[in-house]
Amino acid sequence: GKELPPPLAGTDEIAELDRVLYDSDKALKEFLLKERAILDYAADVILSLDLKLRIMRVNATATKVWNYTPDEILGELS
């Protein structure tokens, strides 16, 4: 969750790799903000499962429809 330092100046391979890493970090953060907005405002129940089919994430609609808090839902088997 920490901010990356500004990309290195220069034109060598290390500076170019650093710019790619910096740009990738920025794109990932933008994607995560959009994903969170979609999940928070969706009218449908949306949840994420792990490989063992345990509930890892739920949106606000799930807690309203099922009348459980996120703590009561997370980690449960689907």
mmCIF file of C-alpha atoms in Angstrom:
data_model
loop_
_atom_site.group_PDB
_atom_site.id
_atom_site.type_symbol
_atom_site.label_atom_id
_atom_site.label_comp_id
_atom_site.label_asym_id
_atom_site.label_seq_id
_atom_site.Cartn_x
_atom_site.Cartn_y
_atom_site.Cartn_z
ATOM 1 C CA GLY A 1 0.000 0.000 0.000
ATOM 2 C CA LYS A 2 2.981 2.324 0.030
ATOM 3 C CA GLU A 3 3.509 4.832 -2.738
ATOM 4 C CA LEU A 4 6.364 4.131 -5.101
ATOM 5 C CA PRO A 5 9.058 6.768 -5.385
ATOM 6 C CA PRO A 6 9.114 8.712 -8.662
ATOM 7 C CA PRO A 7 10.618 6.782 -11.581
ATOM 8 C CA LEU A 8 14.358 7.026 -12.091
ATOM 9 C CA ALA A 9 15.648 9.556 -14.562
ATOM 10 C CA GLY A 10 17.767 8.389 -17.447
ATOM 11 C CA THR A 11 17.628 6.325 -20.593
ATOM 12 C CA ASP A 12 19.378 3.123 -19.530
ATOM 13 C CA GLU A 13 17.656 -0.263 -19.073
ATOM 14 C CA ILE A 14 17.240 0.142 -15.311
ATOM 15 C CA ALA A 15 15.514 3.511 -15.711
ATOM 16 C CA GLU A 16 13.255 2.079 -18.429
ATOM 17 C CA LEU A 17 12.320 -0.920 -16.242
ATOM 18 C CA ASP A 18 11.641 1.443 -13.348
ATOM 19 C CA ARG A 19 9.274 3.507 -15.536
ATOM 20 C CA VAL A 20 7.441 0.340 -16.621
ATOM 21 C CA LEU A 21 7.063 -0.720 -12.988
ATOM 22 C CA TYR A 22 5.850 2.748 -12.015
ATOM 23 C CA ASP A 23 3.308 2.843 -14.877
ATOM 24 C CA SER A 24 2.096 -0.678 -14.025
ATOM 25 C CA ASP A 25 1.586 0.310 -10.392
ATOM 26 C CA LYS A 26 -0.424 3.366 -11.443
ATOM 27 C CA ALA A 27 -2.605 1.312 -13.818
ATOM 28 C CA LEU A 28 -3.232 -1.340 -11.159
ATOM 29 C CA LYS A 29 -4.312 1.275 -8.608
ATOM 30 C CA GLU A 30 -6.730 2.806 -11.132
ATOM 31 C CA PHE A 31 -8.162 -0.639 -11.901
ATOM 32 C CA LEU A 32 -8.652 -1.400 -8.208
ATOM 33 C CA LEU A 33 -10.506 1.891 -7.685
ATOM 34 C CA LYS A 34 -12.846 1.089 -10.576
ATOM 35 C CA GLU A 35 -13.364 -2.463 -9.328
ATOM 36 C CA ARG A 36 -14.206 -1.215 -5.835
ATOM 37 C CA ALA A 37 -16.723 1.296 -7.241
ATOM 38 C CA ILE A 38 -18.431 -1.443 -9.258
ATOM 39 C CA LEU A 39 -18.640 -3.739 -6.246
ATOM 40 C CA ASP A 40 -19.827 -1.040 -3.878
ATOM 41 C CA TYR A 41 -22.663 0.164 -6.102
ATOM 42 C CA ALA A 42 -23.825 -3.104 -7.679
ATOM 43 C CA ALA A 43 -27.452 -4.045 -7.055
ATOM 44 C CA ASP A 44 -26.590 -7.757 -7.177
ATOM 45 C CA VAL A 45 -24.782 -9.884 -4.621
ATOM 46 C CA ILE A 46 -21.130 -10.234 -5.630
ATOM 47 C CA LEU A 47 -18.570 -12.288 -3.752
ATOM 48 C CA SER A 48 -15.123 -13.731 -4.300
ATOM 49 C CA LEU A 49 -14.140 -17.284 -3.443
ATOM 50 C CA ASP A 50 -10.739 -18.825 -2.826
ATOM 51 C CA LEU A 51 -9.612 -22.200 -4.179
ATOM 52 C CA LYS A 52 -11.330 -23.984 -1.270
ATOM 53 C CA LEU A 53 -14.600 -22.144 -2.083
ATOM 54 C CA ARG A 54 -14.437 -20.004 1.057
ATOM 55 C CA ILE A 55 -15.910 -16.523 0.792
ATOM 56 C CA MET A 56 -13.070 -14.001 0.690
ATOM 57 C CA ARG A 57 -14.833 -10.738 -0.250
ATOM 58 C CA VAL A 58 -18.435 -9.577 -0.376
ATOM 59 C CA ASN A 59 -20.066 -6.385 -1.549
ATOM 60 C CA ALA A 60 -22.428 -4.243 0.522
ATOM 61 C CA THR A 61 -25.491 -5.668 -1.249
ATOM 62 C CA ALA A 62 -24.616 -9.169 0.007
ATOM 63 C CA THR A 63 -24.685 -8.015 3.606
ATOM 64 C CA LYS A 64 -28.029 -6.258 3.091
ATOM 65 C CA VAL A 65 -29.715 -9.133 1.229
ATOM 66 C CA TRP A 66 -28.403 -11.874 3.509
ATOM 67 C CA ASN A 67 -28.678 -9.748 6.678
ATOM 68 C CA TYR A 68 -25.189 -10.711 7.891
ATOM 69 C CA THR A 69 -22.164 -8.562 8.622
ATOM 70 C CA PRO A 70 -19.054 -9.100 6.481
ATOM 71 C CA ASP A 71 -17.313 -10.668 9.508
ATOM 72 C CA GLU A 72 -20.068 -13.281 9.712
ATOM 73 C CA ILE A 73 -19.791 -14.107 6.006
ATOM 74 C CA LEU A 74 -16.048 -14.034 5.309
ATOM 75 C CA GLY A 75 -14.309 -17.390 5.487
ATOM 76 C CA GLU A 76 -17.518 -19.377 5.236
ATOM 77 C CA LEU A 77 -17.892 -22.123 2.661
ATOM 78 C CA SER A 78 -20.167 -21.278 -0.227
#
